[in-house]
Short mmCIF file of C-alpha atoms in Angstrom, two decimals:
data_model
loop_
_atom_site.label_atom_id
_atom_site.label_comp_id
_atom_site.label_asym_id
_atom_site.label_seq_id
_atom_site.Cartn_x
_atom_site.Cartn_y
_atom_site.Cartn_z
CA MET A 1476 0.04 -0.11 0.06
CA SER A 1477 2.70 2.17 0.75
CA SER A 1478 4.02 2.21 -2.79
CA PHE A 1479 0.56 3.10 -3.94
CA TYR A 1480 1.09 6.82 -2.76
CA PRO A 1481 3.80 7.73 -4.87
CA VAL A 1482 2.19 6.39 -7.87
CA LEU A 1483 -1.05 8.34 -6.96
CA ARG A 1484 0.99 11.62 -6.27
CA GLN A 1485 3.09 11.18 -9.31
CA ILE A 1486 -0.04 11.08 -11.36
CA ALA A 1487 -1.99 13.68 -9.50
CA SER A 1488 0.91 16.10 -10.06
CA ASP A 1489 0.65 15.92 -13.91
CA ARG A 1490 -1.28 18.92 -14.34
CA PHE A 1491 -1.64 18.44 -17.99
CA ILE A 1492 -4.01 15.54 -17.13
CA TRP A 1493 -6.09 17.91 -15.44
CA LEU A 1494 -5.91 20.36 -18.20
CA LEU A 1495 -7.23 18.00 -20.82
CA LEU A 1496 -9.63 16.49 -18.57
CA GLY A 1497 -10.99 20.02 -17.92
CA ALA A 1498 -11.04 21.01 -21.74
CA VAL A 1499 -13.31 17.68 -22.24
CA THR A 1500 -15.70 18.22 -19.40
CA LEU A 1501 -15.78 22.18 -20.55
CA ALA A 1502 -16.54 21.26 -23.98
CA LEU A 1503 -19.47 18.65 -22.69
CA LEU A 1504 -21.09 21.24 -20.44
CA ALA A 1505 -20.46 24.49 -22.49
CA PRO A 1506 -19.37 23.84 -25.91
CA LEU A 1507 -18.22 26.76 -27.99
CA SER A 1508 -21.34 27.96 -30.36
CA ALA A 1509 -20.92 27.58 -34.12
CA ARG A 1510 -21.18 31.14 -34.48
CA LEU A 1511 -18.00 31.51 -32.73
CA GLY A 1512 -16.33 28.46 -34.29
CA SER A 1513 -14.47 30.60 -37.06
CA ILE A 1514 -12.96 32.66 -34.18
CA GLY A 1515 -11.94 29.66 -32.40
CA SER A 1516 -10.45 27.96 -35.35
CA ILE A 1517 -8.12 31.06 -35.89
CA ILE A 1518 -7.09 31.11 -32.32
CA SER A 1519 -6.26 27.19 -32.58
CA SER A 1520 -4.33 27.82 -35.49
CA THR A 1521 -2.29 30.69 -34.40
CA GLY A 1522 -1.39 28.83 -31.35
CA ILE A 1523 -0.60 25.67 -33.28
CA PHE A 1524 1.97 28.02 -35.20
CA LEU A 1525 3.49 29.30 -31.97
CA VAL A 1526 3.77 26.14 -30.40
CA PHE A 1527 5.87 24.62 -33.60
CA LEU A 1528 7.87 27.85 -33.63
CA LEU A 1529 8.66 27.14 -30.23
CA HIS A 1530 9.69 23.44 -31.00
CA GLY A 1531 11.94 24.72 -33.58
CA ILE A 1532 13.62 27.40 -31.35
CA ARG A 1533 14.25 24.85 -28.47
CA LEU A 1534 15.45 21.82 -30.47
CA GLU A 1535 19.14 22.48 -30.48
CA ARG A 1536 20.95 21.07 -33.43
CA ALA A 1537 24.03 20.26 -31.63
CA GLU A 1538 22.04 18.09 -29.40
CA VAL A 1539 20.36 16.34 -32.26
CA VAL A 1540 23.57 15.36 -33.96
CA ALA A 1541 25.26 14.03 -30.68
CA GLY A 1542 22.15 12.03 -29.92
CA PHE A 1543 22.35 10.13 -33.17
CA ARG A 1544 25.46 8.94 -32.55
CA ASN A 1545 23.62 5.95 -30.47
CA ILE A 1546 22.02 4.66 -33.88
CA ARG A 1547 21.08 1.43 -32.45
CA LEU A 1548 18.64 2.71 -29.98
CA GLN A 1549 17.70 5.53 -32.10
CA GLY A 1550 16.70 3.13 -34.99
CA ALA A 1551 14.99 0.88 -32.68
CA ILE A 1552 12.79 3.79 -31.44
CA PHE A 1553 11.97 4.95 -34.71
CA GLY A 1554 11.15 1.41 -36.19
CA PHE A 1555 8.96 0.53 -32.94
CA VAL A 1556 7.06 4.33 -33.16
CA PHE A 1557 6.19 4.25 -37.05
CA GLY A 1558 6.56 0.46 -37.52
CA VAL A 1559 4.92 -1.53 -34.66
CA MET A 1560 2.75 0.67 -33.30
CA LEU A 1561 1.41 1.95 -36.61
CA VAL A 1562 0.64 -1.69 -37.37
CA ALA A 1563 -1.28 -2.29 -34.23
CA GLY A 1564 -3.35 0.91 -34.91
CA PHE A 1565 -4.18 -0.08 -38.55
CA THR A 1566 -5.23 -3.47 -37.47
CA ALA A 1567 -7.47 -2.28 -34.80
CA SER A 1568 -8.95 0.23 -37.07
CA ARG A 1569 -9.69 -2.67 -39.36
CA LEU A 1570 -10.97 -4.92 -37.13
CA LEU A 1571 -13.22 -2.46 -34.84
CA ASP A 1572 -14.46 -0.69 -38.36
CA ASN A 1573 -17.68 -2.89 -38.20
CA PHE A 1574 -18.49 -2.52 -34.68
CA LEU A 1575 -17.69 1.14 -33.96
CA PRO A 1576 -18.97 4.40 -35.74
CA PRO A 1577 -16.45 5.05 -38.57
CA ASP A 1578 -14.60 8.17 -37.24
CA LEU A 1579 -14.14 6.26 -34.22
CA ALA A 1580 -12.43 3.07 -35.60
CA LEU A 1581 -10.61 5.64 -37.78
CA GLY A 1582 -9.22 7.26 -34.40
CA PHE A 1583 -7.34 3.88 -33.65
CA LEU A 1584 -5.22 4.30 -37.28
CA PHE A 1585 -4.63 7.89 -36.21
CA LEU A 1586 -3.22 7.07 -33.05
CA GLY A 1587 -0.82 4.52 -34.63
CA VAL A 1588 0.52 6.95 -36.82
CA LEU A 1589 1.41 9.47 -34.37
CA PRO A 1590 4.96 9.98 -32.96
CA SER A 1591 6.21 9.63 -29.45
CA THR A 1592 5.36 12.37 -26.65
CA ILE A 1593 8.61 14.44 -25.53
CA GLN A 1594 7.99 15.97 -22.16
CA SER A 1595 6.23 12.80 -20.57
CA ALA A 1596 8.62 10.28 -22.13
CA THR A 1597 11.53 12.34 -21.15
CA SER A 1598 10.23 12.94 -17.78
CA TYR A 1599 9.15 9.04 -16.94
CA CYS A 1600 12.60 8.04 -18.39
CA ALA A 1601 14.56 10.17 -15.92
CA ILE A 1602 12.36 8.65 -13.12
CA ALA A 1603 13.27 5.35 -14.17
CA GLY A 1604 16.82 6.14 -14.36
CA GLY A 1605 17.09 5.51 -18.17
CA ASN A 1606 19.12 7.43 -20.92
CA VAL A 1607 17.66 10.96 -20.58
CA ALA A 1608 19.75 12.38 -23.24
CA ALA A 1609 18.76 9.93 -26.04
CA SER A 1610 15.28 10.09 -24.88
CA ILE A 1611 15.04 13.79 -25.53
CA VAL A 1612 16.57 13.45 -29.12
CA SER A 1613 14.53 10.65 -29.94
CA SER A 1614 11.39 12.00 -29.02
CA ALA A 1615 12.32 15.29 -30.61
CA PHE A 1616 13.27 13.60 -33.86
CA THR A 1617 10.24 11.30 -34.12
CA ASN A 1618 7.92 14.36 -33.47
CA LEU A 1619 9.69 16.03 -36.04
CA SER A 1620 9.35 13.25 -38.54
CA GLY A 1621 6.01 12.44 -37.37
CA VAL A 1622 4.86 15.88 -38.81
CA VAL A 1623 5.40 14.46 -42.20
CA ILE A 1624 5.24 10.85 -41.78
CA ALA A 1625 1.81 10.96 -39.65
CA PRO A 1626 -0.07 12.76 -42.12
CA VAL A 1627 1.26 10.56 -45.33
CA MET A 1628 1.14 7.37 -43.64
CA PHE A 1629 -2.58 8.20 -42.59
CA ALA A 1630 -3.60 9.34 -45.98
CA LEU A 1631 -2.26 6.31 -47.54
CA LEU A 1632 -3.99 3.83 -45.00
CA ALA A 1633 -7.15 5.55 -44.40
CA SER A 1634 -8.59 6.68 -47.65
CA ALA A 1635 -10.97 3.88 -47.74
CA ALA A 1636 -12.46 4.99 -44.41
CA GLY A 1637 -13.05 8.83 -45.61
CA GLY A 1638 -9.92 9.98 -44.06
CA MET A 1639 -7.92 11.21 -47.23
CA ILE A 1640 -6.04 14.03 -46.84
CA THR A 1641 -6.65 16.85 -49.47
CA THR A 1642 -3.93 18.95 -51.16
CA GLY A 1643 -5.48 21.75 -49.06
CA GLY A 1644 -4.76 19.79 -45.96
CA PHE A 1645 -1.08 19.10 -46.87
CA VAL A 1646 -0.59 22.89 -47.55
CA ARG A 1647 -1.96 23.57 -44.11
CA ILE A 1648 0.22 21.01 -42.62
CA PHE A 1649 3.18 22.65 -43.89
CA SER A 1650 2.22 26.16 -43.30
CA ILE A 1651 1.09 25.63 -39.68
CA LEU A 1652 3.29 22.95 -38.37
CA LEU A 1653 6.89 22.88 -40.49
CA LEU A 1654 7.18 26.41 -41.53
CA PRO A 1655 7.35 27.59 -37.87
CA PHE A 1656 9.56 25.03 -37.00
CA VAL A 1657 12.05 25.79 -40.10
CA ILE A 1658 11.79 29.48 -38.78
CA GLY A 1659 12.21 28.76 -35.20
CA GLN A 1660 15.53 26.70 -36.34
CA LEU A 1661 16.52 29.85 -38.40
CA ILE A 1662 15.87 32.61 -35.57
CA GLN A 1663 17.23 30.12 -33.05
CA ARG A 1664 20.79 31.73 -32.18
CA TRP A 1665 19.10 34.96 -31.18
CA VAL A 1666 15.63 33.84 -29.24
CA ARG A 1667 16.62 30.23 -27.70
CA PRO A 1668 18.59 31.95 -24.56
CA TRP A 1669 15.26 33.88 -23.51
CA ILE A 1670 13.19 30.97 -24.15
CA ILE A 1671 15.38 28.84 -21.72
CA GLU A 1672 15.40 31.41 -19.31
CA HIS A 1673 11.44 31.43 -19.37
CA LYS A 1674 10.85 27.86 -19.55
CA SER A 1675 8.19 27.23 -17.64
CA PRO A 1676 5.90 29.89 -18.57
CA VAL A 1677 6.79 29.03 -22.23
CA GLY A 1678 6.14 25.34 -21.77
CA TRP A 1679 2.57 26.10 -20.40
CA LEU A 1680 1.96 27.55 -23.74
CA ASP A 1681 2.21 24.13 -25.36
CA LYS A 1682 -0.25 22.51 -23.01
CA ILE A 1683 -2.93 25.29 -23.12
CA VAL A 1684 -2.70 25.24 -27.08
CA VAL A 1685 -3.32 21.67 -27.01
CA ALA A 1686 -6.27 22.07 -24.32
CA ILE A 1687 -7.81 25.00 -26.77
CA VAL A 1688 -7.63 22.63 -29.59
CA VAL A 1689 -9.34 19.54 -27.47
CA TYR A 1690 -11.99 21.79 -26.18
CA ILE A 1691 -12.88 23.02 -29.89
CA ALA A 1692 -12.56 19.57 -31.51
CA PHE A 1693 -14.88 18.18 -28.72
CA SER A 1694 -17.37 21.09 -28.79
CA GLY A 1695 -17.87 20.52 -32.47
CA ALA A 1696 -18.49 16.71 -31.82
CA VAL A 1697 -21.08 17.67 -29.15
CA LEU A 1698 -22.81 20.30 -31.12
CA ALA A 1699 -22.94 17.77 -34.12
CA GLY A 1700 -24.43 15.01 -31.95
CA THR A 1701 -21.79 12.71 -32.56
CA TRP A 1702 -21.68 11.28 -29.22
CA TYR A 1703 -25.46 10.05 -29.69
CA GLN A 1704 -23.73 7.65 -31.99
CA VAL A 1705 -21.55 5.81 -29.37
CA ASP A 1706 -23.50 3.31 -26.98
CA ALA A 1707 -21.94 1.85 -23.57
CA GLY A 1708 -21.07 -1.45 -25.28
CA GLN A 1709 -19.01 0.34 -28.04
CA LEU A 1710 -17.03 2.61 -25.60
CA ALA A 1711 -16.34 -0.64 -23.76
CA LEU A 1712 -14.93 -2.21 -26.94
CA MET A 1713 -13.13 1.14 -27.42
CA ALA A 1714 -11.48 0.84 -24.08
CA ALA A 1715 -10.55 -2.77 -24.43
CA GLY A 1716 -9.02 -2.22 -27.76
CA LEU A 1717 -6.78 0.60 -26.27
CA GLY A 1718 -5.98 -1.63 -23.50
CA ILE A 1719 -4.43 -4.07 -25.79
CA ILE A 1720 -2.61 -1.43 -27.74
CA LEU A 1721 -1.21 -0.07 -24.49
CA ALA A 1722 0.04 -3.58 -23.26
CA LEU A 1723 1.37 -4.31 -26.82
CA GLY A 1724 3.22 -0.85 -26.76
CA PHE A 1725 4.98 -1.02 -23.43
CA GLY A 1726 5.37 -5.09 -23.53
CA GLY A 1727 6.69 -4.74 -27.01
CA ALA A 1728 9.06 -1.89 -26.41
CA TRP A 1729 10.56 -3.55 -23.06
CA THR A 1730 10.80 -7.09 -24.95
CA LEU A 1731 12.47 -5.78 -27.92
CA GLY A 1732 15.15 -3.81 -25.87
CA GLY A 1733 15.93 -7.13 -24.51
CA TRP A 1734 16.17 -9.00 -27.95
CA LEU A 1735 18.77 -6.31 -28.96
CA ASN A 1736 20.71 -6.51 -25.81
CA LEU A 1737 20.50 -2.93 -25.15
CA VAL A 1738 21.93 -1.67 -21.87
CA ARG A 1739 19.63 -1.13 -18.93
CA ALA A 1740 19.32 2.35 -19.46
CA ASP A 1741 19.00 2.39 -23.26
CA ARG A 1742 16.13 -0.13 -22.75
CA LYS A 1743 14.23 2.13 -20.40
CA THR A 1744 14.40 4.95 -22.84
CA LEU A 1745 13.08 2.74 -25.69
CA LEU A 1746 10.13 1.69 -23.07
CA PHE A 1747 8.88 5.13 -22.64
CA SER A 1748 9.98 6.74 -25.95
CA GLY A 1749 8.60 3.82 -28.04
CA ALA A 1750 5.06 3.25 -26.19
CA GLN A 1751 3.78 6.65 -25.71
CA LYS A 1752 1.90 8.53 -28.27
CA SER A 1753 2.10 12.37 -28.63
CA ILE A 1754 -1.31 14.32 -28.31
CA ALA A 1755 0.55 17.41 -28.82
CA ILE A 1756 0.99 16.45 -32.46
CA GLY A 1757 -2.15 14.76 -32.67
CA ALA A 1758 -4.65 17.49 -31.68
CA PRO A 1759 -3.22 20.14 -34.02
CA LEU A 1760 -3.11 17.43 -37.02
CA ALA A 1761 -6.50 16.34 -36.18
CA ALA A 1762 -7.77 20.22 -36.27
CA ILE A 1763 -5.85 20.46 -39.84
CA ILE A 1764 -7.49 17.16 -41.40
CA PHE A 1765 -10.77 16.95 -39.94
CA PRO A 1766 -13.79 19.62 -39.18
CA PRO A 1767 -14.62 19.94 -35.66
CA ASP A 1768 -17.90 17.58 -35.59
CA ARG A 1769 -15.37 14.86 -36.80
CA ALA A 1770 -12.34 15.64 -35.05
CA GLY A 1771 -13.81 15.07 -31.66
CA MET A 1772 -14.46 11.38 -32.44
CA VAL A 1773 -11.06 10.71 -34.17
CA LEU A 1774 -9.49 12.05 -31.20
CA LEU A 1775 -11.00 10.14 -28.41
CA PRO A 1776 -9.06 7.41 -28.75
CA LEU A 1777 -5.73 9.28 -28.67
CA LEU A 1778 -7.24 11.39 -25.62
CA LEU A 1779 -7.55 8.13 -23.58
CA TYR A 1780 -4.58 6.70 -24.88
CA HIS A 1781 -2.59 9.58 -23.58
CA LEU A 1782 -4.26 9.49 -20.17
CA SER A 1783 -3.72 5.86 -19.80
CA GLN A 1784 -0.34 5.96 -20.87
CA LEU A 1785 0.51 8.76 -18.22
CA ILE A 1786 -1.19 6.41 -15.44
CA VAL A 1787 0.71 3.13 -16.63
CA SER A 1788 4.02 4.84 -16.82
CA ALA A 1789 4.17 6.33 -13.29
CA PRO A 1790 4.46 2.82 -11.48
CA VAL A 1791 6.61 1.49 -14.13
CA ALA A 1792 9.09 3.98 -13.65
CA LEU A 1793 8.97 3.74 -10.19
CA GLN A 1794 9.45 0.47 -10.16
CA LEU A 1795 12.03 0.50 -12.67
CA ALA A 1796 13.80 3.06 -10.43
CA LYS A 1797 13.98 0.52 -7.64
CA LYS A 1798 15.84 -2.27 -9.40
#
């Protein structure tokens, strides 16, 4: 019982969890009206642009070069995130397509194509005593790659389910996600010291923007009556599917590290960087690809997976730290 309290404290101290839950609750109780939808969309797009501008400023090029020296570990993480987890999401989407609403089933594929988290993967890697530097580099690299890979793979695999990304969608992805990152890299030399000095308030900008995007997406689903399409049995089936993917993610990443004979610190890095999925990338992408009435449904599996991965990571990291 005494070991339960550190786990509970670690989960409860993650304010991002409460921020996301608050955004969903607010959308259910006071959804953004259709009249204000265009204003909300502008705010959301502006916020996403700023977040990826900050990503470009904060990710120092020298750190990336140094991290890639551990090619074996970085290759394993990249392959697991965009190979094993993508296949798991695609398979779940196809199997559940006849039992769940189309956009909810599509959400499993959307979950599978996304990159790993940055902050939480690194944080739990540090708690577990893993290779933190490699975790930072791998998470940053998979996120940057994911901005390109995720929409491309999603477009290739989801066309039959109505998830095809149009040319306009790719243009928006470039202009709202890739372009600000490139600008951030170009102005990094002059701006990065100030960003690092104000790390805490700047870090909250990412979380607030994601919460806004989630609120707008779920508001659209509420106003369109999308939630009435899902019954308790389908929610239970979705939860079971997410549980299997979660077990595959954590169990598979740890097993792969053993097969590759990675040192224990690197194995811990593979565990948290390979099994987690980024809502910080997923929410903006969903907002760009889908209209609000569909985005909320597609995001639901990702939202629940994100919350579940944080709940699972806390006891796993604390247990690994003891060993």
